[in-house]
Short mmCIF file of C-alpha atoms and ligand atoms in Angstrom, two decimals:
data_model
loop_
_atom_site.label_atom_id
_atom_site.label_comp_id
_atom_site.label_asym_id
_atom_site.label_seq_id
_atom_site.Cartn_x
_atom_site.Cartn_y
_atom_site.Cartn_z
CA MET A 1 52.61 57.92 58.13
CA THR A 2 53.50 61.07 56.26
CA VAL A 3 54.39 61.70 52.63
CA THR A 4 55.97 65.05 51.84
CA ILE A 5 55.88 66.36 48.28
CA VAL A 6 58.61 68.89 47.50
CA GLY A 7 59.47 70.88 44.38
CA SER A 8 63.06 70.07 43.44
CA GLN A 9 63.63 73.06 41.15
CA LEU A 10 62.12 76.53 40.85
CA GLY A 11 58.45 75.78 41.49
CA ASP A 12 55.87 74.79 38.89
CA GLU A 13 57.22 71.24 38.65
CA GLY A 14 53.69 69.83 38.45
CA LYS A 15 53.41 68.90 42.13
CA GLY A 16 49.61 69.12 41.94
CA ALA A 17 49.35 66.01 39.75
CA LEU A 18 51.18 63.95 42.36
CA VAL A 19 49.25 65.46 45.23
CA ASP A 20 46.16 64.37 43.29
CA LEU A 21 47.54 60.92 42.61
CA TRP A 22 48.66 60.12 46.15
CA GLY A 23 46.22 62.42 47.97
CA GLY A 24 43.59 59.76 47.37
CA ASP A 25 45.40 57.63 49.96
CA ALA A 26 45.73 60.48 52.45
CA ASP A 27 43.20 61.53 55.06
CA VAL A 28 44.63 65.00 55.57
CA VAL A 29 46.44 67.23 53.05
CA VAL A 30 48.63 69.88 54.68
CA ARG A 31 50.37 72.96 53.35
CA TYR A 32 53.35 73.99 55.43
CA GLN A 33 54.64 77.20 53.83
CA GLY A 34 53.83 79.95 51.40
CA GLY A 35 50.45 81.45 50.76
CA ASP A 36 48.38 82.47 47.77
CA ASN A 37 51.54 82.86 45.67
CA ALA A 38 51.15 79.17 44.79
CA GLY A 39 48.80 78.03 42.08
CA HIS A 40 47.37 74.62 41.49
CA THR A 41 44.71 73.31 39.22
CA VAL A 42 42.71 70.34 40.38
CA VAL A 43 40.49 68.41 38.01
CA GLU A 44 37.81 66.39 39.75
CA GLY A 45 34.99 64.62 37.94
CA GLY A 46 35.72 66.59 34.77
CA THR A 47 35.49 69.94 36.59
CA GLU A 48 38.50 72.21 36.91
CA TYR A 49 39.26 74.06 40.13
CA LYS A 50 41.97 76.68 40.33
CA LEU A 51 43.27 77.12 43.85
CA SER A 52 46.11 79.13 45.28
CA LEU A 53 45.68 78.68 49.02
CA VAL A 54 43.21 75.93 49.89
CA PRO A 55 45.06 72.59 49.88
CA SER A 56 43.98 70.69 46.79
CA GLY A 57 42.82 67.66 48.82
CA ALA A 58 39.88 69.76 50.03
CA VAL A 59 38.32 69.32 46.59
CA ARG A 60 38.36 65.57 47.14
CA GLY A 61 36.68 65.52 50.49
CA LYS A 62 39.93 65.37 52.48
CA VAL A 63 40.65 67.61 55.41
CA GLY A 64 42.89 70.47 54.25
CA VAL A 65 45.19 72.15 56.75
CA LEU A 66 47.19 75.38 56.40
CA GLY A 67 50.07 74.97 58.83
CA ASN A 68 51.74 77.59 60.98
CA GLY A 69 54.47 78.04 58.35
CA CYS A 70 51.91 79.43 55.90
CA VAL A 71 50.98 83.06 55.45
CA VAL A 72 47.24 83.31 55.06
CA ASN A 73 45.27 85.89 53.15
CA PRO A 74 41.80 85.31 54.62
CA ASN A 75 40.14 87.03 51.67
CA THR A 76 41.65 84.51 49.26
CA LEU A 77 40.84 81.69 51.67
CA PHE A 78 37.18 82.61 51.94
CA SER A 79 36.79 83.38 48.28
CA GLU A 80 38.19 79.95 47.37
CA ILE A 81 36.01 78.23 49.97
CA ASP A 82 32.91 80.14 48.85
CA ASP A 83 33.64 79.29 45.24
CA LEU A 84 33.98 75.60 46.07
CA ARG A 85 30.70 75.74 48.02
CA ASP A 86 28.95 77.47 45.12
CA ARG A 87 30.09 74.57 43.01
CA GLY A 88 28.49 72.08 45.32
CA LEU A 89 31.49 71.02 47.43
CA ASP A 90 31.80 71.10 51.19
CA PRO A 91 35.50 71.78 51.83
CA ASP A 92 36.84 71.10 55.33
CA VAL A 93 39.74 73.54 55.77
CA ARG A 94 41.58 74.17 59.04
CA VAL A 95 44.01 77.02 59.61
CA ALA A 96 46.81 77.05 62.17
CA GLU A 97 46.31 79.68 64.85
CA ARG A 98 50.07 80.24 64.66
CA ALA A 99 49.99 81.04 60.93
CA HIS A 100 50.57 84.69 60.04
CA VAL A 101 47.96 86.82 58.34
CA ILE A 102 48.61 88.70 55.12
CA LEU A 103 47.09 92.12 55.66
CA PRO A 104 46.25 94.65 52.94
CA TYR A 105 49.35 96.73 53.69
CA HIS A 106 51.56 93.70 53.00
CA ARG A 107 50.24 93.47 49.47
CA VAL A 108 50.61 97.20 48.90
CA LEU A 109 54.18 97.16 50.22
CA ASP A 110 55.09 94.09 48.13
CA GLY A 111 53.90 95.93 45.02
CA ILE A 112 55.67 99.21 45.72
CA GLU A 113 58.90 97.58 46.84
CA GLU A 114 59.06 95.52 43.66
CA LYS A 115 58.34 98.66 41.67
CA ALA A 116 61.13 100.49 43.48
CA LYS A 117 63.52 97.62 42.77
CA SER A 118 62.50 97.25 39.13
CA GLY A 119 65.40 97.88 36.83
CA SER A 120 67.85 96.94 39.58
CA ASP A 121 69.48 93.56 40.11
CA LEU A 122 67.44 93.02 43.25
CA ALA A 123 63.96 92.71 41.78
CA ALA A 124 62.74 89.20 42.59
CA GLY A 125 59.70 89.42 40.33
CA THR A 126 57.39 88.51 43.19
CA THR A 127 53.77 87.52 42.77
CA LYS A 128 52.82 90.73 44.67
CA ARG A 129 50.65 88.77 47.07
CA GLY A 130 52.33 90.30 50.13
CA ILE A 131 54.22 87.10 50.93
CA GLY A 132 57.65 88.63 51.65
CA PRO A 133 56.39 91.56 53.75
CA THR A 134 54.29 89.17 55.87
CA TYR A 135 57.22 86.86 56.58
CA GLU A 136 59.32 89.94 57.34
CA ASP A 137 56.85 90.94 60.03
CA LYS A 138 56.80 87.39 61.37
CA ALA A 139 60.58 87.41 61.77
CA GLY A 140 60.42 90.98 63.10
CA ARG A 141 57.92 89.88 65.79
CA ARG A 142 55.37 92.42 64.68
CA GLY A 143 53.09 90.10 62.70
CA VAL A 144 49.40 89.38 63.22
CA ARG A 145 48.63 85.70 63.62
CA VAL A 146 45.42 83.88 62.81
CA GLY A 147 44.88 83.33 66.54
CA ASP A 148 45.05 87.11 67.09
CA LEU A 149 41.99 87.58 64.86
CA LEU A 150 39.96 85.64 67.42
CA ASP A 151 40.69 88.07 70.24
CA SER A 152 39.72 91.66 69.51
CA ASP A 153 41.86 93.16 72.30
CA VAL A 154 44.98 91.44 71.01
CA LEU A 155 44.12 92.31 67.40
CA ARG A 156 43.66 95.99 68.28
CA ASP A 157 46.98 96.06 70.19
CA ARG A 158 48.87 94.42 67.36
CA LEU A 159 47.44 96.76 64.74
CA GLU A 160 48.04 99.84 66.85
CA TYR A 161 51.68 98.87 67.19
CA VAL A 162 52.40 97.89 63.62
CA VAL A 163 50.24 100.07 61.37
CA PRO A 164 52.00 103.39 62.19
CA GLN A 165 55.29 101.73 61.19
CA LYS A 166 53.80 100.64 57.88
CA ARG A 167 52.34 104.09 57.29
CA ALA A 168 55.72 105.68 57.89
CA LEU A 169 57.44 103.22 55.59
CA ALA A 170 54.93 103.64 52.77
CA ASP A 171 54.87 107.40 53.12
CA ALA A 172 58.47 108.34 53.89
CA VAL A 173 60.31 105.69 51.88
CA TYR A 174 57.97 105.10 48.97
CA GLY A 175 56.06 108.41 48.86
CA LEU A 176 52.66 106.71 48.95
CA ASP A 177 49.61 108.71 49.99
CA VAL A 178 48.39 106.64 52.93
CA ASP A 179 45.53 108.94 53.93
CA GLU A 180 43.61 109.34 50.71
CA GLY A 181 43.03 107.26 47.63
CA GLU A 182 42.88 103.57 46.87
CA HIS A 183 45.29 102.43 49.60
CA ALA A 184 43.93 104.48 52.50
CA ASP A 185 42.01 101.58 54.12
CA ALA A 186 45.12 99.41 54.00
CA PHE A 187 46.87 101.75 56.44
CA ASP A 188 43.96 102.66 58.71
CA VAL A 189 43.88 100.95 62.11
CA ASP A 190 40.11 101.28 62.58
CA ALA A 191 39.23 100.04 59.12
CA LEU A 192 41.63 97.12 59.45
CA PHE A 193 40.39 96.29 62.93
CA GLU A 194 36.74 96.10 61.86
CA ARG A 195 37.47 94.08 58.79
CA TYR A 196 39.80 91.55 60.42
CA ARG A 197 37.72 91.18 63.57
CA ALA A 198 34.82 90.14 61.31
CA ILE A 199 37.13 87.67 59.59
CA GLY A 200 38.07 86.29 63.01
CA GLU A 201 34.38 85.84 63.78
CA ARG A 202 33.82 83.89 60.63
CA LEU A 203 36.85 81.69 61.32
CA ALA A 204 35.50 81.02 64.82
CA ASP A 205 31.91 80.42 63.64
CA GLU A 206 33.10 77.89 61.13
CA GLU A 207 35.47 76.32 63.68
CA MET A 208 38.30 76.59 61.20
CA THR A 209 41.22 77.43 63.46
CA VAL A 210 43.40 74.76 65.07
CA ASN A 211 46.58 74.21 66.97
CA ALA A 212 48.12 72.54 63.92
CA GLY A 213 50.70 70.43 65.77
CA ASP A 214 48.08 68.99 68.13
CA PHE A 215 45.53 68.52 65.40
CA LEU A 216 47.93 66.68 63.10
CA GLY A 217 49.54 64.74 65.94
CA ASN A 218 46.13 63.45 67.02
CA ARG A 219 45.31 62.49 63.47
CA LEU A 220 48.56 60.56 63.17
CA ASP A 221 47.96 58.84 66.51
CA GLY A 222 44.54 57.83 65.23
CA GLY A 223 46.18 56.13 62.24
CA ASP A 224 45.51 58.79 59.61
CA GLU A 225 47.75 59.23 56.59
CA LEU A 226 49.10 62.76 56.09
CA LEU A 227 50.22 64.29 52.83
CA PHE A 228 52.36 67.43 53.11
CA GLU A 229 52.01 69.55 50.01
CA GLY A 230 55.05 71.75 49.43
CA ALA A 231 54.55 74.89 47.38
CA GLN A 232 57.23 76.57 45.21
CA GLY A 233 60.56 74.71 45.01
CA THR A 234 63.98 74.08 46.56
CA SER A 235 65.87 76.64 44.49
CA ILE A 236 63.53 79.42 45.59
CA ASP A 237 63.75 78.40 49.27
CA ILE A 238 64.81 81.36 51.43
CA ASP A 239 67.74 79.35 52.88
CA HIS A 240 68.67 76.90 50.15
CA GLY A 241 67.66 78.84 47.07
CA ILE A 242 69.14 81.48 44.82
CA TYR A 243 68.90 84.34 47.28
CA PRO A 244 67.65 87.07 46.82
CA PHE A 245 65.56 85.72 43.92
CA VAL A 246 63.65 83.49 46.30
CA THR A 247 60.35 83.28 48.06
CA SER A 248 60.38 84.04 51.77
CA SER A 249 59.61 80.57 53.14
CA ASN A 250 61.10 77.06 53.27
CA PRO A 251 59.61 74.84 50.57
CA THR A 252 62.29 72.24 51.47
CA ALA A 253 61.27 69.20 53.51
CA GLY A 254 62.47 70.66 56.82
CA GLY A 255 59.71 73.23 56.41
CA ALA A 256 57.17 70.43 56.75
CA ALA A 257 58.26 70.03 60.38
CA THR A 258 58.71 73.67 61.39
CA GLY A 259 55.68 74.69 59.36
CA THR A 260 53.23 72.30 61.00
CA GLY A 261 54.43 71.27 64.44
CA VAL A 262 54.88 67.63 63.41
CA GLY A 263 58.38 66.59 64.50
CA PRO A 264 61.20 66.10 61.99
CA THR A 265 61.66 62.49 63.06
CA VAL A 266 58.05 61.78 62.12
CA ILE A 267 58.46 63.47 58.75
CA GLY A 268 61.78 61.63 58.29
CA ARG A 269 60.25 58.23 59.01
CA GLY A 270 57.85 58.91 56.17
CA GLU A 271 58.60 59.51 52.51
CA VAL A 272 59.92 62.69 50.93
CA VAL A 273 59.23 62.76 47.21
CA GLY A 274 61.00 65.27 44.97
CA ILE A 275 59.03 66.47 41.99
CA VAL A 276 61.19 67.10 38.94
CA LYS A 277 60.17 68.75 35.71
CA ALA A 278 62.04 67.22 32.76
CA TYR A 279 63.36 70.70 31.87
CA LEU A 280 63.51 74.00 33.77
CA SER A 281 61.04 76.80 33.95
CA ARG A 282 61.43 80.00 35.88
CA VAL A 283 58.97 82.74 36.66
CA GLY A 284 60.92 85.61 38.09
CA THR A 285 64.33 87.13 37.76
CA GLY A 286 67.91 86.03 38.45
CA PRO A 287 70.48 83.89 36.63
CA LEU A 288 69.61 80.57 35.02
CA PRO A 289 72.73 78.81 33.65
CA THR A 290 70.89 76.31 31.43
CA GLU A 291 68.44 78.91 30.09
CA LEU A 292 67.54 78.62 26.43
CA ASP A 293 68.25 82.15 25.30
CA GLY A 294 70.88 84.27 23.66
CA ASN A 295 70.43 83.04 20.09
CA LYS A 296 67.52 82.67 17.73
CA ALA A 297 67.49 78.87 17.63
CA ASP A 298 67.46 78.58 21.44
CA GLU A 299 64.80 81.23 21.80
CA GLU A 300 62.61 79.48 19.25
CA LEU A 301 63.08 76.23 21.11
CA ALA A 302 62.16 77.96 24.38
CA ASP A 303 59.01 79.38 22.74
CA TYR A 304 58.09 75.93 21.50
CA ILE A 305 58.55 74.30 24.92
CA ARG A 306 56.74 77.18 26.65
CA GLU A 307 53.70 76.83 24.40
CA LYS A 308 53.65 73.05 24.47
CA GLY A 309 54.18 72.84 28.20
CA GLY A 310 51.76 75.67 28.99
CA GLU A 311 54.55 77.50 30.79
CA PHE A 312 52.67 80.60 31.87
CA GLY A 313 52.32 81.55 35.55
CA THR A 314 49.20 80.08 37.20
CA VAL A 315 48.88 83.04 39.56
CA THR A 316 50.23 85.87 37.42
CA GLY A 317 49.93 84.60 33.83
CA ARG A 318 53.55 85.62 33.18
CA PRO A 319 55.43 83.66 30.48
CA ARG A 320 58.03 81.45 32.16
CA ARG A 321 61.69 81.36 31.18
CA ILE A 322 62.79 77.95 29.89
CA GLY A 323 66.02 75.98 30.27
CA TRP A 324 67.45 72.49 30.06
CA LEU A 325 67.33 70.24 33.10
CA ASP A 326 69.99 71.31 35.60
CA MET A 327 71.56 68.34 37.41
CA PRO A 328 73.62 70.36 39.92
CA MET A 329 70.33 71.92 41.00
CA LEU A 330 68.81 68.47 41.43
CA ARG A 331 71.82 67.12 43.35
CA HIS A 332 71.53 70.09 45.69
CA ALA A 333 67.79 69.46 46.12
CA THR A 334 68.30 65.75 46.75
CA ARG A 335 70.69 66.45 49.61
CA ALA A 336 68.77 69.37 51.11
CA ASN A 337 65.51 67.41 51.17
CA GLY A 338 66.72 63.82 51.59
CA PHE A 339 64.49 62.57 48.80
CA THR A 340 63.32 58.99 49.18
CA GLY A 341 61.63 59.00 45.77
CA LEU A 342 61.16 61.12 42.67
CA ALA A 343 58.42 61.94 40.24
CA VAL A 344 59.50 63.22 36.83
CA ASN A 345 56.95 65.27 34.91
CA HIS A 346 56.48 66.60 31.39
CA ILE A 347 58.64 64.14 29.46
CA ASP A 348 56.00 64.42 26.71
CA VAL A 349 56.81 68.12 26.29
CA LEU A 350 60.35 67.26 25.15
CA ALA A 351 59.12 64.66 22.62
CA GLY A 352 59.83 65.31 18.97
CA LEU A 353 62.75 67.71 19.52
CA ASP A 354 65.86 67.39 17.33
CA ALA A 355 68.20 67.25 20.30
CA ILE A 356 67.85 67.01 24.05
CA LYS A 357 70.43 68.37 26.41
CA VAL A 358 70.99 68.36 30.14
CA GLY A 359 73.22 70.56 32.25
CA HIS A 360 75.21 67.70 33.79
CA ALA A 361 77.69 69.90 35.70
CA TYR A 362 79.01 73.47 35.69
CA GLU A 363 82.31 75.04 34.70
CA LEU A 364 83.28 77.75 37.14
CA ASN A 365 86.68 79.49 37.01
CA GLY A 366 88.19 76.60 35.07
CA GLU A 367 86.86 73.97 37.48
CA THR A 368 84.08 71.47 36.92
CA ILE A 369 81.60 71.35 39.78
CA GLU A 370 78.61 69.09 40.30
CA THR A 371 76.44 71.05 42.76
CA MET A 372 75.24 74.62 42.99
CA PRO A 373 77.58 77.23 44.43
CA SER A 374 76.11 78.94 47.48
CA THR A 375 76.07 82.45 46.13
CA THR A 376 73.80 83.41 43.31
CA GLU A 377 76.49 85.60 41.77
CA ARG A 378 78.80 82.59 41.41
CA TRP A 379 75.87 80.52 40.17
CA GLY A 380 75.36 83.18 37.49
CA ASP A 381 79.02 82.76 36.47
CA CYS A 382 78.57 79.02 35.94
CA GLU A 383 78.65 77.73 32.38
CA PRO A 384 76.67 74.52 32.02
CA VAL A 385 78.52 71.39 30.94
CA LEU A 386 75.87 70.06 28.61
CA ARG A 387 75.31 66.39 27.92
CA SER A 388 73.29 65.36 24.87
CA PHE A 389 70.62 62.71 24.92
CA GLU A 390 69.07 60.93 21.98
CA PRO A 391 65.69 62.55 21.33
CA TRP A 392 62.48 60.59 21.63
CA PRO A 393 59.58 60.72 19.20
CA GLU A 394 56.10 62.13 19.67
CA VAL A 395 53.80 59.24 20.53
CA ASP A 396 50.25 58.84 21.77
CA TRP A 397 50.90 59.63 25.42
CA THR A 398 47.41 58.63 26.47
CA ASP A 399 48.18 55.13 25.19
CA VAL A 400 51.54 55.24 26.96
CA SER A 401 49.94 56.25 30.25
CA GLU A 402 47.50 53.36 29.94
CA SER A 403 50.18 50.84 29.00
CA GLY A 404 52.81 51.78 31.58
CA TYR A 405 56.56 52.26 31.79
CA ASP A 406 57.54 49.85 29.01
CA ALA A 407 55.53 51.89 26.51
CA ILE A 408 57.66 54.99 27.17
CA PRO A 409 60.01 55.52 24.18
CA GLU A 410 63.39 53.93 24.90
CA ASN A 411 65.34 57.17 24.72
CA ALA A 412 63.03 58.78 27.25
CA GLN A 413 63.56 55.77 29.50
CA ALA A 414 67.32 56.32 29.19
CA TYR A 415 66.81 59.95 30.22
CA LEU A 416 64.76 58.92 33.25
CA GLU A 417 67.32 56.30 34.25
CA TYR A 418 70.11 58.85 34.01
CA ILE A 419 68.25 61.16 36.43
CA SER A 420 67.53 58.35 38.86
CA ASP A 421 71.10 56.98 38.72
CA GLU A 422 72.75 60.38 39.12
CA LEU A 423 70.63 61.20 42.16
CA ASP A 424 70.58 57.63 43.45
CA VAL A 425 66.86 57.89 44.09
CA LEU A 426 64.09 55.73 42.61
CA ILE A 427 61.41 57.19 40.39
CA TYR A 428 57.92 56.63 41.80
CA ALA A 429 55.93 58.28 39.01
CA ILE A 430 56.29 59.76 35.54
CA GLY A 431 54.08 62.47 34.09
CA VAL A 432 53.49 61.95 30.38
CA GLY A 433 50.74 64.47 29.69
CA PRO A 434 48.85 67.43 31.04
CA ASP A 435 45.87 65.42 32.27
CA ARG A 436 46.01 63.96 35.72
CA GLU A 437 45.40 60.47 34.39
CA GLU A 438 48.51 60.81 32.27
CA THR A 439 50.79 59.84 35.11
CA ILE A 440 52.47 56.45 35.22
CA ALA A 441 52.67 55.34 38.83
CA LEU A 442 55.52 52.94 39.59
CA ALA A 443 55.27 53.01 43.37
CA ASN A 444 52.94 54.47 45.97
CA PRO A 445 54.88 56.29 48.70
CA PHE A 446 52.17 55.44 51.24
CA GLU A 447 52.99 51.79 50.67
CA GLN A 448 56.78 52.11 51.03
P1 IMP B 1 56.87 85.76 46.24
O1 IMP B 1 56.74 84.35 46.73
O2 IMP B 1 55.59 86.30 45.67
O3 IMP B 1 57.47 86.67 47.27
O4 IMP B 1 57.90 85.76 45.02
C1 IMP B 1 59.27 85.52 45.19
C2 IMP B 1 59.85 84.69 44.06
O5 IMP B 1 59.27 83.38 44.10
C3 IMP B 1 59.51 85.24 42.67
O6 IMP B 1 60.62 84.97 41.83
C4 IMP B 1 58.30 84.43 42.25
O7 IMP B 1 58.18 84.37 40.85
C5 IMP B 1 58.64 83.09 42.86
N1 IMP B 1 57.45 82.27 43.13
C6 IMP B 1 56.55 82.44 44.12
N2 IMP B 1 55.59 81.49 44.07
C7 IMP B 1 55.89 80.71 43.04
C8 IMP B 1 55.29 79.52 42.49
O8 IMP B 1 54.28 79.00 42.99
N3 IMP B 1 55.93 78.99 41.42
C9 IMP B 1 57.07 79.51 40.90
N4 IMP B 1 57.66 80.60 41.36
C10 IMP B 1 57.08 81.19 42.43
#
């Protein structure tokens, strides 16, 4: 069967802890979208591994697959694999031949486009990993796919077609010197060809490339359990998120089908678990109706939650914006993904506060609405209808995680029950601390 883990908010919901928890029961861990804009920390045997591309299961001896919906920076891929090998591991990572390759000019263009947009309402605050420009080329049918790296004639043809366009864009639109200086190699067909042909050779030597749909289909036929590891979150999905402040892929559950070649009926017969952070965090720009800002008390509270929850970007180190839990956002995510279960993280971070609030609904033009409007401008006009919850005290969360659900302070239980009741979805796990062991498992999706 398959279990798909999806971020229900804006990314950084703590999906990694659940991938760790349930990945133990999986044979193959698959990423279906995004690239090295994601960041996850895996702790195995007391050692910490920071990964942004390699699926975290690879640290645990599982097969890790990057599906066709991913955009792959081979330099990041090899540097993560080499690092894991240096640390004594033997990761087994397969890459879809249909996945698109992030080339150096994508990263350069991501950086200069964000710079050009800075100060305007359009800046998305990207991770500058070249994600958007690579997906643009995929949709524009001028991308380079992993399979193209294996065939030097095809690779040369692709580069000869696309690189002059990129040079013209960088030069004429952004005024970048593409012939001299630090970016020259990024726009040079010969340099790119040599470098990426060598990458193709390494991928072939290590037998890393696969037809992802066939590979995963065969695994399923053989009785393997598959865990699909979504990156980012529903509200930064290119279709269902707060466009244009979104990433360029589909973190939502449908992406698990299109991004791997496993059919939607197979994914739908499995479990789709939404990962919820008990409050909101946002790295990047755009509106955020339940944001804690605008007055000193709220900003101090945001600072406190940010520090306590370690809310700084894993990839970029940027401080994250903080807000109360947003229920319209979660209702939207529940419908868009068809969640069969939830995991709620970080309830410990809210412990000891004087008051806890939740954005239960929005007020928009005198009307109360319960889901997100489809334009980001209208979303920005929404005033949250806040509901107060009784706060819960600071307790020894390690004890709580050892004792189980009943040891969770009553008011926190009421908060969890409210979320589950509102969304009409059961909670499978609760994160009560930063360590991976500090997760209370109520149900295992592989056993549902
Ligand atoms: P990109 O994915 O680098 O193109 O960035 C687009 C938007 O998605 C920006 O607002 C990023 O901050 C956001 N984003 C990308 N990856 C993540 C992530 O892993 N967690 C949270 N936000 C992300």
